[in-house]
Amino acid sequence: MEIKVLGTGCAGCRALHETVKQAVAELGSDATVVKEEDIVKIMSYDVMTLPALVVDGQVVAKGRKLTLAEVKELLTK
C-alpha cells in the first residue's frame, strides 16, 4: 500500500502526515508513507483543498485534518 499526504508544508499538512505515520505504525502495516509537497504533482490529483490523503492512487480525503481513528478507518477499508 502506498499512502501520500498531499500538502505544501502548512501546519495542517504536517499534522496529517504525523497522524498517518502513527496510524500505519499502530496498524502494523507495511505501507509506504510519502509526503508530497510538489504543487504540480498535487494538482495532478485534481485536489484544490489541502491537506489531502491518497491511498494507492485514490484520493480518500481532502480539505481537513483527520483524526487518528478516521485515518485508521480509511486505511482498513
mmCIF file of N, CA and C in Angstrom:
data_model
loop_
_atom_site.group_PDB
_atom_site.id
_atom_site.type_symbol
_atom_site.label_atom_id
_atom_site.label_comp_id
_atom_site.label_asym_id
_atom_site.label_seq_id
_atom_site.Cartn_x
_atom_site.Cartn_y
_atom_site.Cartn_z
ATOM 1 N N MET A 1 0.849 -1.177 0.000
ATOM 2 C CA MET A 1 0.000 0.000 0.000
ATOM 3 C C MET A 1 0.891 1.236 0.000
ATOM 4 N N GLU A 2 0.539 2.195 -0.845
ATOM 5 C CA GLU A 2 1.258 3.473 -0.863
ATOM 6 C C GLU A 2 0.303 4.574 -0.426
ATOM 7 N N ILE A 3 0.731 5.327 0.569
ATOM 8 C CA ILE A 3 -0.080 6.409 1.113
ATOM 9 C C ILE A 3 0.666 7.708 0.888
ATOM 10 N N LYS A 4 -0.039 8.698 0.322
ATOM 11 C CA LYS A 4 0.563 10.005 0.115
ATOM 12 C C LYS A 4 -0.243 11.050 0.865
ATOM 13 N N VAL A 5 0.475 11.910 1.550
ATOM 14 C CA VAL A 5 -0.133 13.079 2.179
ATOM 15 C C VAL A 5 0.230 14.249 1.289
ATOM 16 N N LEU A 6 -0.782 14.863 0.681
ATOM 17 C CA LEU A 6 -0.558 15.991 -0.212
ATOM 18 C C LEU A 6 -0.685 17.279 0.587
ATOM 19 N N GLY A 7 0.326 18.128 0.482
ATOM 20 C CA GLY A 7 0.286 19.400 1.189
ATOM 21 C C GLY A 7 1.532 20.211 0.926
ATOM 22 N N THR A 8 1.408 21.496 1.111
ATOM 23 C CA THR A 8 2.508 22.410 0.792
ATOM 24 C C THR A 8 3.408 22.706 1.979
ATOM 25 N N GLY A 9 3.177 22.040 3.093
ATOM 26 C CA GLY A 9 4.031 22.251 4.264
ATOM 27 C C GLY A 9 3.376 23.030 5.380
ATOM 28 N N CYS A 10 2.082 23.295 5.267
ATOM 29 C CA CYS A 10 1.378 24.032 6.322
ATOM 30 C C CYS A 10 1.249 23.144 7.566
ATOM 31 N N ALA A 11 0.842 23.743 8.669
ATOM 32 C CA ALA A 11 0.720 23.006 9.924
ATOM 33 C C ALA A 11 -0.272 21.848 9.804
ATOM 34 N N GLY A 12 -1.372 22.059 9.118
ATOM 35 C CA GLY A 12 -2.371 21.006 8.948
ATOM 36 C C GLY A 12 -1.831 19.837 8.152
ATOM 37 N N CYS A 13 -1.039 20.131 7.141
ATOM 38 C CA CYS A 13 -0.446 19.084 6.306
ATOM 39 C C CYS A 13 0.570 18.278 7.107
ATOM 40 N N ARG A 14 1.380 18.967 7.885
ATOM 41 C CA ARG A 14 2.374 18.279 8.712
ATOM 42 C C ARG A 14 1.684 17.409 9.769
ATOM 43 N N ALA A 15 0.598 17.926 10.347
ATOM 44 C CA ALA A 15 -0.142 17.170 11.364
ATOM 45 C C ALA A 15 -0.748 15.902 10.756
ATOM 46 N N LEU A 16 -1.316 16.016 9.558
ATOM 47 C CA LEU A 16 -1.894 14.838 8.914
ATOM 48 C C LEU A 16 -0.815 13.808 8.612
ATOM 49 N N HIS A 17 0.344 14.257 8.163
ATOM 50 C CA HIS A 17 1.450 13.342 7.874
ATOM 51 C C HIS A 17 1.833 12.560 9.127
ATOM 52 N N GLU A 18 1.941 13.240 10.267
ATOM 53 C CA GLU A 18 2.288 12.576 11.525
ATOM 54 C C GLU A 18 1.186 11.603 11.950
ATOM 55 N N THR A 19 -0.065 11.996 11.774
ATOM 56 C CA THR A 19 -1.191 11.133 12.129
ATOM 57 C C THR A 19 -1.189 9.871 11.276
ATOM 58 N N VAL A 20 -0.916 10.018 9.992
ATOM 59 C CA VAL A 20 -0.870 8.858 9.091
ATOM 60 C C VAL A 20 0.266 7.923 9.489
ATOM 61 N N LYS A 21 1.435 8.480 9.801
ATOM 62 C CA LYS A 21 2.558 7.634 10.219
ATOM 63 C C LYS A 21 2.205 6.868 11.493
ATOM 64 N N GLN A 22 1.530 7.536 12.427
ATOM 65 C CA GLN A 22 1.128 6.885 13.671
ATOM 66 C C GLN A 22 0.117 5.772 13.388
ATOM 67 N N ALA A 23 -0.857 6.024 12.513
ATOM 68 C CA ALA A 23 -1.869 5.023 12.181
ATOM 69 C C ALA A 23 -1.234 3.794 11.546
ATOM 70 N N VAL A 24 -0.308 4.007 10.632
ATOM 71 C CA VAL A 24 0.379 2.900 9.970
ATOM 72 C C VAL A 24 1.140 2.065 11.001
ATOM 73 N N ALA A 25 1.817 2.724 11.916
ATOM 74 C CA ALA A 25 2.570 2.023 12.951
ATOM 75 C C ALA A 25 1.640 1.217 13.867
ATOM 76 N N GLU A 26 0.536 1.830 14.276
ATOM 77 C CA GLU A 26 -0.388 1.161 15.189
ATOM 78 C C GLU A 26 -1.109 -0.008 14.523
ATOM 79 N N LEU A 27 -1.331 0.102 13.215
ATOM 80 C CA LEU A 27 -1.997 -0.980 12.480
ATOM 81 C C LEU A 27 -1.013 -2.092 12.117
ATOM 82 N N GLY A 28 0.277 -1.825 12.278
ATOM 83 C CA GLY A 28 1.285 -2.819 11.911
ATOM 84 C C GLY A 28 1.384 -3.012 10.416
ATOM 85 N N SER A 29 1.031 -1.994 9.677
ATOM 86 C CA SER A 29 1.039 -2.056 8.213
ATOM 87 C C SER A 29 2.450 -1.846 7.670
ATOM 88 N N ASP A 30 2.706 -2.426 6.505
ATOM 89 C CA ASP A 30 3.992 -2.207 5.847
ATOM 90 C C ASP A 30 3.853 -1.158 4.733
ATOM 91 N N ALA A 31 2.854 -0.309 4.874
ATOM 92 C CA ALA A 31 2.587 0.723 3.870
ATOM 93 C C ALA A 31 3.733 1.729 3.800
ATOM 94 N N THR A 32 3.909 2.280 2.611
ATOM 95 C CA THR A 32 4.868 3.347 2.381
ATOM 96 C C THR A 32 4.134 4.673 2.531
ATOM 97 N N VAL A 33 4.663 5.567 3.363
ATOM 98 C CA VAL A 33 4.045 6.879 3.569
ATOM 99 C C VAL A 33 4.946 7.937 2.947
ATOM 100 N N VAL A 34 4.367 8.712 2.030
ATOM 101 C CA VAL A 34 5.106 9.741 1.310
ATOM 102 C C VAL A 34 4.432 11.085 1.553
ATOM 103 N N LYS A 35 5.240 12.107 1.816
ATOM 104 C CA LYS A 35 4.714 13.469 1.953
ATOM 105 C C LYS A 35 5.007 14.189 0.646
ATOM 106 N N GLU A 36 3.953 14.505 -0.102
ATOM 107 C CA GLU A 36 4.118 15.139 -1.419
ATOM 108 C C GLU A 36 3.876 16.634 -1.295
ATOM 109 N N GLU A 37 4.919 17.427 -1.570
ATOM 110 C CA GLU A 37 4.806 18.879 -1.464
ATOM 111 C C GLU A 37 4.929 19.585 -2.803
ATOM 112 N N ASP A 38 5.194 18.837 -3.864
ATOM 113 C CA ASP A 38 5.338 19.420 -5.203
ATOM 114 C C ASP A 38 3.951 19.804 -5.726
ATOM 115 N N ILE A 39 3.721 21.101 -5.900
ATOM 116 C CA ILE A 39 2.384 21.591 -6.276
ATOM 117 C C ILE A 39 1.919 21.032 -7.617
ATOM 118 N N VAL A 40 2.822 20.793 -8.536
ATOM 119 C CA VAL A 40 2.435 20.232 -9.840
ATOM 120 C C VAL A 40 1.920 18.800 -9.656
ATOM 121 N N LYS A 41 2.608 18.031 -8.835
ATOM 122 C CA LYS A 41 2.156 16.657 -8.566
ATOM 123 C C LYS A 41 0.844 16.660 -7.793
ATOM 124 N N ILE A 42 0.703 17.589 -6.847
ATOM 125 C CA ILE A 42 -0.541 17.694 -6.091
ATOM 126 C C ILE A 42 -1.699 18.006 -7.029
ATOM 127 N N MET A 43 -1.486 18.921 -7.939
ATOM 128 C CA MET A 43 -2.540 19.307 -8.883
ATOM 129 C C MET A 43 -2.925 18.156 -9.805
ATOM 130 N N SER A 44 -2.010 17.216 -10.041
ATOM 131 C CA SER A 44 -2.329 16.083 -10.911
ATOM 132 C C SER A 44 -3.409 15.190 -10.295
ATOM 133 N N TYR A 45 -3.643 15.327 -8.988
ATOM 134 C CA TYR A 45 -4.701 14.570 -8.319
ATOM 135 C C TYR A 45 -6.031 15.325 -8.338
ATOM 136 N N ASP A 46 -6.060 16.500 -8.984
ATOM 137 C CA ASP A 46 -7.264 17.323 -9.092
ATOM 138 C C ASP A 46 -7.802 17.694 -7.707
ATOM 139 N N VAL A 47 -6.878 18.023 -6.808
ATOM 140 C CA VAL A 47 -7.222 18.411 -5.443
ATOM 141 C C VAL A 47 -6.994 19.916 -5.303
ATOM 142 N N MET A 48 -8.014 20.623 -4.839
ATOM 143 C CA MET A 48 -7.893 22.069 -4.674
ATOM 144 C C MET A 48 -7.851 22.486 -3.209
ATOM 145 N N THR A 49 -8.172 21.573 -2.293
ATOM 146 C CA THR A 49 -8.128 21.879 -0.871
ATOM 147 C C THR A 49 -7.172 20.911 -0.191
ATOM 148 N N LEU A 50 -6.331 21.473 0.657
ATOM 149 C CA LEU A 50 -5.313 20.680 1.323
ATOM 150 C C LEU A 50 -5.515 20.726 2.824
ATOM 151 N N PRO A 51 -5.032 19.765 3.563
ATOM 152 C CA PRO A 51 -4.276 18.606 3.109
ATOM 153 C C PRO A 51 -5.195 17.573 2.464
ATOM 154 N N ALA A 52 -4.586 16.645 1.733
ATOM 155 C CA ALA A 52 -5.339 15.559 1.108
ATOM 156 C C ALA A 52 -4.604 14.249 1.378
ATOM 157 N N LEU A 53 -5.372 13.185 1.389
ATOM 158 C CA LEU A 53 -4.816 11.855 1.640
ATOM 159 C C LEU A 53 -5.119 10.969 0.444
ATOM 160 N N VAL A 54 -4.073 10.343 -0.082
ATOM 161 C CA VAL A 54 -4.194 9.470 -1.252
ATOM 162 C C VAL A 54 -3.731 8.077 -0.841
ATOM 163 N N VAL A 55 -4.563 7.086 -1.100
ATOM 164 C CA VAL A 55 -4.216 5.700 -0.802
ATOM 165 C C VAL A 55 -4.246 4.914 -2.108
ATOM 166 N N ASP A 56 -3.107 4.353 -2.468
ATOM 167 C CA ASP A 56 -2.966 3.582 -3.703
ATOM 168 C C ASP A 56 -3.531 4.323 -4.919
ATOM 169 N N GLY A 57 -3.198 5.619 -5.011
ATOM 170 C CA GLY A 57 -3.578 6.411 -6.177
ATOM 171 C C GLY A 57 -4.963 7.026 -6.136
ATOM 172 N N GLN A 58 -5.753 6.729 -5.104
ATOM 173 C CA GLN A 58 -7.110 7.269 -4.996
ATOM 174 C C GLN A 58 -7.174 8.302 -3.870
ATOM 175 N N VAL A 59 -7.736 9.464 -4.164
ATOM 176 C CA VAL A 59 -7.931 10.489 -3.133
ATOM 177 C C VAL A 59 -9.058 10.013 -2.222
ATOM 178 N N VAL A 60 -8.767 9.845 -0.933
ATOM 179 C CA VAL A 60 -9.773 9.353 0.003
ATOM 180 C C VAL A 60 -10.246 10.429 0.977
ATOM 181 N N ALA A 61 -9.513 11.537 1.067
ATOM 182 C CA ALA A 61 -9.912 12.649 1.933
ATOM 183 C C ALA A 61 -9.198 13.901 1.469
ATOM 184 N N LYS A 62 -9.882 15.040 1.609
ATOM 185 C CA LYS A 62 -9.237 16.305 1.242
ATOM 186 C C LYS A 62 -9.881 17.455 1.998
ATOM 187 N N GLY A 63 -9.047 18.464 2.263
ATOM 188 C CA GLY A 63 -9.548 19.703 2.825
ATOM 189 C C GLY A 63 -9.655 19.781 4.328
ATOM 190 N N ARG A 64 -9.239 18.728 5.048
ATOM 191 C CA ARG A 64 -9.311 18.819 6.508
ATOM 192 C C ARG A 64 -8.335 17.844 7.142
ATOM 193 N N LYS A 65 -7.969 18.164 8.381
ATOM 194 C CA LYS A 65 -7.143 17.244 9.149
ATOM 195 C C LYS A 65 -8.043 16.099 9.610
ATOM 196 N N LEU A 66 -7.498 14.914 9.625
ATOM 197 C CA LEU A 66 -8.251 13.747 10.059
ATOM 198 C C LEU A 66 -7.761 13.293 11.424
ATOM 199 N N THR A 67 -8.655 12.702 12.195
ATOM 200 C CA THR A 67 -8.253 12.140 13.476
ATOM 201 C C THR A 67 -7.546 10.809 13.230
ATOM 202 N N LEU A 68 -6.885 10.318 14.241
ATOM 203 C CA LEU A 68 -6.221 9.022 14.145
ATOM 204 C C LEU A 68 -7.231 7.929 13.808
ATOM 205 N N ALA A 69 -8.382 7.963 14.448
ATOM 206 C CA ALA A 69 -9.428 6.959 14.200
ATOM 207 C C ALA A 69 -9.922 7.029 12.755
ATOM 208 N N GLU A 70 -10.097 8.242 12.224
ATOM 209 C CA GLU A 70 -10.548 8.398 10.835
ATOM 210 C C GLU A 70 -9.522 7.844 9.852
ATOM 211 N N VAL A 71 -8.257 8.109 10.106
ATOM 212 C CA VAL A 71 -7.196 7.614 9.228
ATOM 213 C C VAL A 71 -7.161 6.090 9.262
ATOM 214 N N LYS A 72 -7.234 5.524 10.457
ATOM 215 C CA LYS A 72 -7.243 4.061 10.569
ATOM 216 C C LYS A 72 -8.403 3.453 9.802
ATOM 217 N N GLU A 73 -9.565 4.069 9.898
ATOM 218 C CA GLU A 73 -10.747 3.563 9.190
ATOM 219 C C GLU A 73 -10.526 3.596 7.678
ATOM 220 N N LEU A 74 -9.958 4.690 7.179
ATOM 221 C CA LEU A 74 -9.705 4.799 5.734
ATOM 222 C C LEU A 74 -8.671 3.769 5.269
ATOM 223 N N LEU A 75 -7.698 3.485 6.098
ATOM 224 C CA LEU A 75 -6.636 2.555 5.708
ATOM 225 C C LEU A 75 -7.062 1.092 5.790
ATOM 226 N N THR A 76 -8.113 0.799 6.524
ATOM 227 C CA THR A 76 -8.558 -0.587 6.655
ATOM 228 C C THR A 76 -9.768 -0.916 5.805
ATOM 229 N N LYS A 77 -10.200 -0.003 4.978
ATOM 230 C CA LYS A 77 -11.340 -0.259 4.081
ATOM 231 C C LYS A 77 -10.943 -1.220 2.995
#
